[in-house]
Coordinates of N, CA, C and O in Angstrom, one line a residue:
X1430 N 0.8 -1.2 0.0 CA 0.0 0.0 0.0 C 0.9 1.3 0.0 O 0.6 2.1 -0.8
X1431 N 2.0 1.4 0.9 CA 3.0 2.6 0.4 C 3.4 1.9 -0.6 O 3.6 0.9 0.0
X1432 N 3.5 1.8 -1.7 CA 4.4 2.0 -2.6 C 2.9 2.8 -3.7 O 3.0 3.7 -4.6
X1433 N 1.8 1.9 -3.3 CA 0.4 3.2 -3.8 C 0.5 4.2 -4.2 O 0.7 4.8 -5.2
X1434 N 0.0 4.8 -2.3 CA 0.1 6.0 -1.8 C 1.3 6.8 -2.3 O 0.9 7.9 -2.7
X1435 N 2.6 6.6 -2.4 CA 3.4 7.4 -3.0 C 3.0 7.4 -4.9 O 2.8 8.4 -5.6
X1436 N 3.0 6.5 -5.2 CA 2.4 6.6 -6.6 C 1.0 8.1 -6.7 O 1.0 9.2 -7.2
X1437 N 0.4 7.5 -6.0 CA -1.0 8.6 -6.1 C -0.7 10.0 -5.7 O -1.1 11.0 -6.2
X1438 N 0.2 10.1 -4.5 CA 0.4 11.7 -4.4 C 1.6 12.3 -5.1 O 1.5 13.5 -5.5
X1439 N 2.6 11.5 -5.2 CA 3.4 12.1 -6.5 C 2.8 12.5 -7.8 O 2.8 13.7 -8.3
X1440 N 1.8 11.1 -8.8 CA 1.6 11.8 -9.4 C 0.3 12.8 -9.5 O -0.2 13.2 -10.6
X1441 N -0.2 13.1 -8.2 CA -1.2 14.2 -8.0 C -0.2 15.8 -8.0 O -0.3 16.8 -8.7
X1442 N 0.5 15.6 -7.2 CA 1.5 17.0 -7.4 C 2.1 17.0 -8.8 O 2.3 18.1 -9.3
X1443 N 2.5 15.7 -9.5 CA 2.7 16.3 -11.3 C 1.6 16.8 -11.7 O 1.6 17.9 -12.1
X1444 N 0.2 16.0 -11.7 CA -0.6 16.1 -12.7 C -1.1 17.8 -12.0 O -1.5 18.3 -13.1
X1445 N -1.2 18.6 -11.2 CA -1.2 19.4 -11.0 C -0.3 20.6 -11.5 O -0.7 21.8 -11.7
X1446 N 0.9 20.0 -11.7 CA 2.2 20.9 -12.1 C 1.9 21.0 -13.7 O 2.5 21.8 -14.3
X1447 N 0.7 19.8 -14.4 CA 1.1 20.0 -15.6 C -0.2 20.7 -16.2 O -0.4 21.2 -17.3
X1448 N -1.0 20.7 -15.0 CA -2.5 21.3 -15.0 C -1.9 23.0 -15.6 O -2.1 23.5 -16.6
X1449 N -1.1 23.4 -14.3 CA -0.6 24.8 -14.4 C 0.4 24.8 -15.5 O 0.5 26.0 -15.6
X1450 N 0.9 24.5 -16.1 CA 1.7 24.6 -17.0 C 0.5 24.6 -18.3 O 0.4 25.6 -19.1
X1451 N -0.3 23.7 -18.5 CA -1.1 23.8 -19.7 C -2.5 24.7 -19.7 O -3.1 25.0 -20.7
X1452 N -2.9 24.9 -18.5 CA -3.9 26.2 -18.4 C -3.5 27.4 -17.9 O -4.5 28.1 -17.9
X1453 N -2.9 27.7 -17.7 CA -2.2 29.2 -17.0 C -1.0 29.5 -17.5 O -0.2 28.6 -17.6
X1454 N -0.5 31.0 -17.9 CA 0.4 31.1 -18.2 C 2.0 31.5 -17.3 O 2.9 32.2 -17.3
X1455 N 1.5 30.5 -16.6 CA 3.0 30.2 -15.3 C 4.4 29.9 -16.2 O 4.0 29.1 -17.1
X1456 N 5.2 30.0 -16.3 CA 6.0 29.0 -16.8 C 6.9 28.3 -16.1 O 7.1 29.0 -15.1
X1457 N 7.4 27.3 -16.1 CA 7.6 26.4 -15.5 C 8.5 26.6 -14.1 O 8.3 25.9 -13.2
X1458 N 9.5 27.7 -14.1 CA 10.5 27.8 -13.0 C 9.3 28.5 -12.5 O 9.1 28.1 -11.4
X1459 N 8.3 29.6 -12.9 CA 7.1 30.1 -11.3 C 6.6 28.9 -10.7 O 6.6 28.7 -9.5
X1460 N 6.2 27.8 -11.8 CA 5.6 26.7 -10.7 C 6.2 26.3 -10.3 O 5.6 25.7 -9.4
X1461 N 8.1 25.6 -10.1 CA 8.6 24.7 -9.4 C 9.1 25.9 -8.1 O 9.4 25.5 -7.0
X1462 N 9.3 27.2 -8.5 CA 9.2 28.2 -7.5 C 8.2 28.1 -6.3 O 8.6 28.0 -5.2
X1463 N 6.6 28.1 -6.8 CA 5.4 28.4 -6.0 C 5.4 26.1 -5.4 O 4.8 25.7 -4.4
X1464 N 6.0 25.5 -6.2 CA 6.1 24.4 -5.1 C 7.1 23.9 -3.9 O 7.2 23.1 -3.0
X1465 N 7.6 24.6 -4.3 CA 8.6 24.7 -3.0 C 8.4 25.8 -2.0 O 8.8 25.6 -0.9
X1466 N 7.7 27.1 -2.4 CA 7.1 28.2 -1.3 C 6.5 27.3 -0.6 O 6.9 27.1 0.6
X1467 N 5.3 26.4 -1.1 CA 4.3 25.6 -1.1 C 4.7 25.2 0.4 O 4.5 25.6 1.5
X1468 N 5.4 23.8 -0.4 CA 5.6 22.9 0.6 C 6.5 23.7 2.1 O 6.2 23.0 3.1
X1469 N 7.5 25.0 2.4 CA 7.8 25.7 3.2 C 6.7 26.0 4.0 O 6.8 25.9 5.2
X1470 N 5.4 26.5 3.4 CA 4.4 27.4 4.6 C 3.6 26.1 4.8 O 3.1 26.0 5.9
X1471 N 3.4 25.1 3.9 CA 3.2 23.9 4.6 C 3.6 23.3 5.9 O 3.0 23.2 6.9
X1472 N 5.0 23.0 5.7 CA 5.8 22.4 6.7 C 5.9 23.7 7.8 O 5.5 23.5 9.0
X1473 N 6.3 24.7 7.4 CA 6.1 25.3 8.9 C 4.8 25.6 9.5 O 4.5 25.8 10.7
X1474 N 3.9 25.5 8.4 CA 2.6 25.5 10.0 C 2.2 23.6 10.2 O 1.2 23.2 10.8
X1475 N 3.1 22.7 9.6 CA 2.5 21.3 10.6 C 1.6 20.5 9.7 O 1.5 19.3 9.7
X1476 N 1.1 21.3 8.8 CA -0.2 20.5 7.5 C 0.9 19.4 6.9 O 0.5 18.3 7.0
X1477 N 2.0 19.4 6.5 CA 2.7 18.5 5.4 C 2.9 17.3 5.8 O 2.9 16.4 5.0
X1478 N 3.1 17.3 7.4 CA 3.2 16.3 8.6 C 2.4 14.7 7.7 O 2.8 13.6 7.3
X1479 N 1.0 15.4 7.8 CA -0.3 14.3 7.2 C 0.1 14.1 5.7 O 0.1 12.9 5.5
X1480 N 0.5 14.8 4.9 CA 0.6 14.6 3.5 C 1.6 13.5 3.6 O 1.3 12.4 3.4
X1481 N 3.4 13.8 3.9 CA 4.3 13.0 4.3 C 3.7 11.7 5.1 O 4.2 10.7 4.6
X1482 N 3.1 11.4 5.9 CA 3.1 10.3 6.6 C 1.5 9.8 5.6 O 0.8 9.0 6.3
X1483 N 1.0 10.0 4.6 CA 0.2 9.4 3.8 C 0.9 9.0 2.6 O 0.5 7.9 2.0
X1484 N 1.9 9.7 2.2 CA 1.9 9.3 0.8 C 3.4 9.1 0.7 O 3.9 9.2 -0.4
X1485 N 4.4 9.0 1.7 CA 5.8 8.9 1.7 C 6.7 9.6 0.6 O 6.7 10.8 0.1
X1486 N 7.6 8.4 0.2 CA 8.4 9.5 -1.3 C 8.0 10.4 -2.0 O 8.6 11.4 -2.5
X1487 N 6.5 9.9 -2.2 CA 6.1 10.3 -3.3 C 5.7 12.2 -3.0 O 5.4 13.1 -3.8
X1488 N 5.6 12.2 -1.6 CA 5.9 13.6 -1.0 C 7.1 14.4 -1.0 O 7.4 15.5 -1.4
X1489 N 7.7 13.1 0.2 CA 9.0 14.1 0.0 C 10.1 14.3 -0.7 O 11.2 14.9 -0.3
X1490 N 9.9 13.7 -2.3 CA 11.2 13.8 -3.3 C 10.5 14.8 -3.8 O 11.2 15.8 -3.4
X1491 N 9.4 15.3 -4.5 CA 9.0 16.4 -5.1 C 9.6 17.8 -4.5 O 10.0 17.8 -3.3
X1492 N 9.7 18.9 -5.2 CA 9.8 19.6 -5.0 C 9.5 20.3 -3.3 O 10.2 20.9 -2.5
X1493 N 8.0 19.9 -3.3 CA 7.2 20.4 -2.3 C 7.8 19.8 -0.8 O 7.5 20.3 0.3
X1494 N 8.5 19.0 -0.8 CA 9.3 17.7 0.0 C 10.6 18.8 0.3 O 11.0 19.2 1.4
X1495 N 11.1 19.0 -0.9 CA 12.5 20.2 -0.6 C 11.8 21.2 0.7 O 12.1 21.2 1.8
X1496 N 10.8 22.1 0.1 CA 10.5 23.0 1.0 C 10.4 22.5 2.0 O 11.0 23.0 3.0
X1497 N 9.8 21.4 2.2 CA 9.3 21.2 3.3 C 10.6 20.5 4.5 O 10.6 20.9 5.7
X1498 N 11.2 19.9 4.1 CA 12.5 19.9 4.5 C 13.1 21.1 4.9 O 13.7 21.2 6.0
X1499 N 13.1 22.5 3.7 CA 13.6 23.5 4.4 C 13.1 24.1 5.6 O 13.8 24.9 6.3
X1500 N 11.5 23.9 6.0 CA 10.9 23.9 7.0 C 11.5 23.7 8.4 O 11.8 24.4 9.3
X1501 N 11.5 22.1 7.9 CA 11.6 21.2 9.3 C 12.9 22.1 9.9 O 12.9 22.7 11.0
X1502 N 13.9 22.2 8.9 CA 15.2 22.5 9.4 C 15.5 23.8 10.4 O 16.4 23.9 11.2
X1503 N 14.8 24.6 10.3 CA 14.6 25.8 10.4 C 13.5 25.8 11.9 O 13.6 26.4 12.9
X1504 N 12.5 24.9 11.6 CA 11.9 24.7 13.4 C 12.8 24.0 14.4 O 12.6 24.0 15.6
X1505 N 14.2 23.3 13.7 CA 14.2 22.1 14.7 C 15.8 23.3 14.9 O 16.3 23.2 16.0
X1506 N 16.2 23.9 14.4 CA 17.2 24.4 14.4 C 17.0 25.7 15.2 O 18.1 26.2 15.7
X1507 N 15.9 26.3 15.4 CA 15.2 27.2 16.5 C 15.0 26.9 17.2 O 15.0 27.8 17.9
X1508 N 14.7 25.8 17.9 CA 14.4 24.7 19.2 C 15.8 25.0 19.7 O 16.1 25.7 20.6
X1509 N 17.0 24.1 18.6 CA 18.2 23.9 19.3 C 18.9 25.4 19.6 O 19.4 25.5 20.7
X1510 N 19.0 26.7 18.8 CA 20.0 27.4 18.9 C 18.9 28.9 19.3 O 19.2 30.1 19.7
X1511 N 17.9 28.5 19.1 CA 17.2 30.0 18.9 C 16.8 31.0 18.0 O 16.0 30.4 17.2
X1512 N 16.8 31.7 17.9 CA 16.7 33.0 16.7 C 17.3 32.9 15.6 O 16.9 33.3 14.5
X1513 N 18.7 32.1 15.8 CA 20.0 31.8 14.8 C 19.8 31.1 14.1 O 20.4 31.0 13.0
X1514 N 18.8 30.2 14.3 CA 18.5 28.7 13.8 C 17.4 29.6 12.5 O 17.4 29.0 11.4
X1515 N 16.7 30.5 12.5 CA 15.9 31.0 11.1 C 17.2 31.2 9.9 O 17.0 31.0 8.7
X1516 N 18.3 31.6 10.4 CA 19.3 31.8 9.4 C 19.9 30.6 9.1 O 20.2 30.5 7.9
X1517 N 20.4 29.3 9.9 CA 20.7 28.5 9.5 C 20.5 26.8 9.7 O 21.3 25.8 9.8
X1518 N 19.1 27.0 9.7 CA 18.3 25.6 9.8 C 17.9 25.3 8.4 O 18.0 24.1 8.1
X1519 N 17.6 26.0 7.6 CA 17.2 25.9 6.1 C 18.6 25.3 5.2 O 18.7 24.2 4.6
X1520 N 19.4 26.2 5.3 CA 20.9 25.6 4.8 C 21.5 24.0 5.5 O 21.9 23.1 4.8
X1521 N 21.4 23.8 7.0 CA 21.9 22.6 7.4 C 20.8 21.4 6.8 O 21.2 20.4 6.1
X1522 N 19.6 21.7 7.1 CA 18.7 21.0 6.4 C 18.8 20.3 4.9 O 18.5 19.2 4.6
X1523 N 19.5 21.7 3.9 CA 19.4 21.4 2.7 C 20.8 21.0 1.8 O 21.0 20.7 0.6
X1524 N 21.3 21.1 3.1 CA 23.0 20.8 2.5 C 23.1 19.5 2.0 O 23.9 19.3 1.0
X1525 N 22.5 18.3 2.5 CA 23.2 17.0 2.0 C 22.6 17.0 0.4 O 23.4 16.5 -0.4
X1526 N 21.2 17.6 -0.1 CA 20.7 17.4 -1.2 C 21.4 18.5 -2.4 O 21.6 18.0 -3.5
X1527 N 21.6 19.7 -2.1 CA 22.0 20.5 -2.8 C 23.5 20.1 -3.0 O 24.1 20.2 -4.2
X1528 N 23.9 19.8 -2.4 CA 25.3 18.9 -2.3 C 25.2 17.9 -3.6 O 25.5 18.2 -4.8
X1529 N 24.8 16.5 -3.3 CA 24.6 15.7 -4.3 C 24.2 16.7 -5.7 O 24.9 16.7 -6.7
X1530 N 23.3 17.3 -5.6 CA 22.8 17.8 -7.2 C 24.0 18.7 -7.9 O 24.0 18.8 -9.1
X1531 N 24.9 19.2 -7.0 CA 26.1 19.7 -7.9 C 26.9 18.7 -8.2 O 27.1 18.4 -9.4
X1532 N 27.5 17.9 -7.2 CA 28.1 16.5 -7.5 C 27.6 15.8 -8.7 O 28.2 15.4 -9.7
X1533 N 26.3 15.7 -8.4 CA 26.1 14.8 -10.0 C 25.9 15.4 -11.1 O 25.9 14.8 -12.2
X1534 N 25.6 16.7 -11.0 CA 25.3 17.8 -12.5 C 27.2 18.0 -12.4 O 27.4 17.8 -13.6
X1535 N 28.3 18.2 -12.0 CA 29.3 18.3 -12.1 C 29.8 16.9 -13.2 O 30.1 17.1 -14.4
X1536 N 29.9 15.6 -12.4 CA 30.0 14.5 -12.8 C 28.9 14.5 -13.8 O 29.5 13.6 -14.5
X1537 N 27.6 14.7 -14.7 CA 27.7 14.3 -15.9 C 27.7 15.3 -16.7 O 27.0 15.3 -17.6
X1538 N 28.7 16.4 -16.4 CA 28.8 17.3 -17.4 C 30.4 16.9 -17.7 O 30.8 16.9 -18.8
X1539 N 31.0 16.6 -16.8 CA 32.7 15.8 -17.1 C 32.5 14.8 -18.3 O 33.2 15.0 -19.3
X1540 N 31.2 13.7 -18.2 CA 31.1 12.5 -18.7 C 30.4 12.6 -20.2 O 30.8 11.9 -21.1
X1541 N 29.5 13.5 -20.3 CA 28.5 13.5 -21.4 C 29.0 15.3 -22.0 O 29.2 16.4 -21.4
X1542 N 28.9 14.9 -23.5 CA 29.6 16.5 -24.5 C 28.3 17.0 -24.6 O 27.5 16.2 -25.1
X1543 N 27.9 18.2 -24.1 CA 26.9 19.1 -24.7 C 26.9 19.6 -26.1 O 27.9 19.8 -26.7
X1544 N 25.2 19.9 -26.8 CA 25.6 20.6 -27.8 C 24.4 20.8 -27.9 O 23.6 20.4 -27.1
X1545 N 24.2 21.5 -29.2 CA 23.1 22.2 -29.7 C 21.6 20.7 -29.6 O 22.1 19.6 -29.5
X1546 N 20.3 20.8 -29.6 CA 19.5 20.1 -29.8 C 19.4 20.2 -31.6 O 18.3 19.6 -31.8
X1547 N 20.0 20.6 -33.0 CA 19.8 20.9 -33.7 C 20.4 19.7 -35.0 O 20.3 20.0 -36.2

């Protein structure tokens, strides 16, 4: 049944993302922008809690999962340090992933020649 539930809420946050992309004139970085705002005012008021513990990955890999991560980091890092923790609970939080994504956009731009689509 999780492996479902992540099926169904993942692809409910695509099929949403492609809702806005094909009726509205968002283009694509406003919506992966307004999904990650998303999932932040999510996670910091407590709602994402239910979303994540219903639909697992399929929550927290999406975009909305990043915010929401930048959330967590940022409550749990105000708990431990105080006031300091708004400035650097979002960064500790987000460091292992932003990490990997340069690592591997570094590594397949070493491996694979770019060029025109033409």
């Amino acid at each position: 049944m999780e492996y479902l539930n992540a099926f169904l809420c993942g692809g409910l946050l695509c099929g949403i993302g492609q809702i806005l992309i094909d009726k509205t004139k968002l283009t694509p970085a406003k919506i992966l922008v307004t999904y990650v705002v998303a999932g932040v005012i999510l996670g910091g008021l407590g709602l994402y809690d239910a979303v994540k513990e219903w639909g697992g990955a399929g929550a927290t890999i999406p975009l909305t999962g990043f915010g929401y991560n930048l959330a967590k980091g940022v409550r749990e890092a105000i708990g431990k340090d105080g006031w300091i923790g708004i400035f650097t609970g979002g960064f500790t939080a987000g460091a292992g992933g932003i990490a990997a994504a340069i690592f591997f956009g570094y590594l397949c731009a070493m491996i694979f020649k770019s060029r025109d689509k033409s």
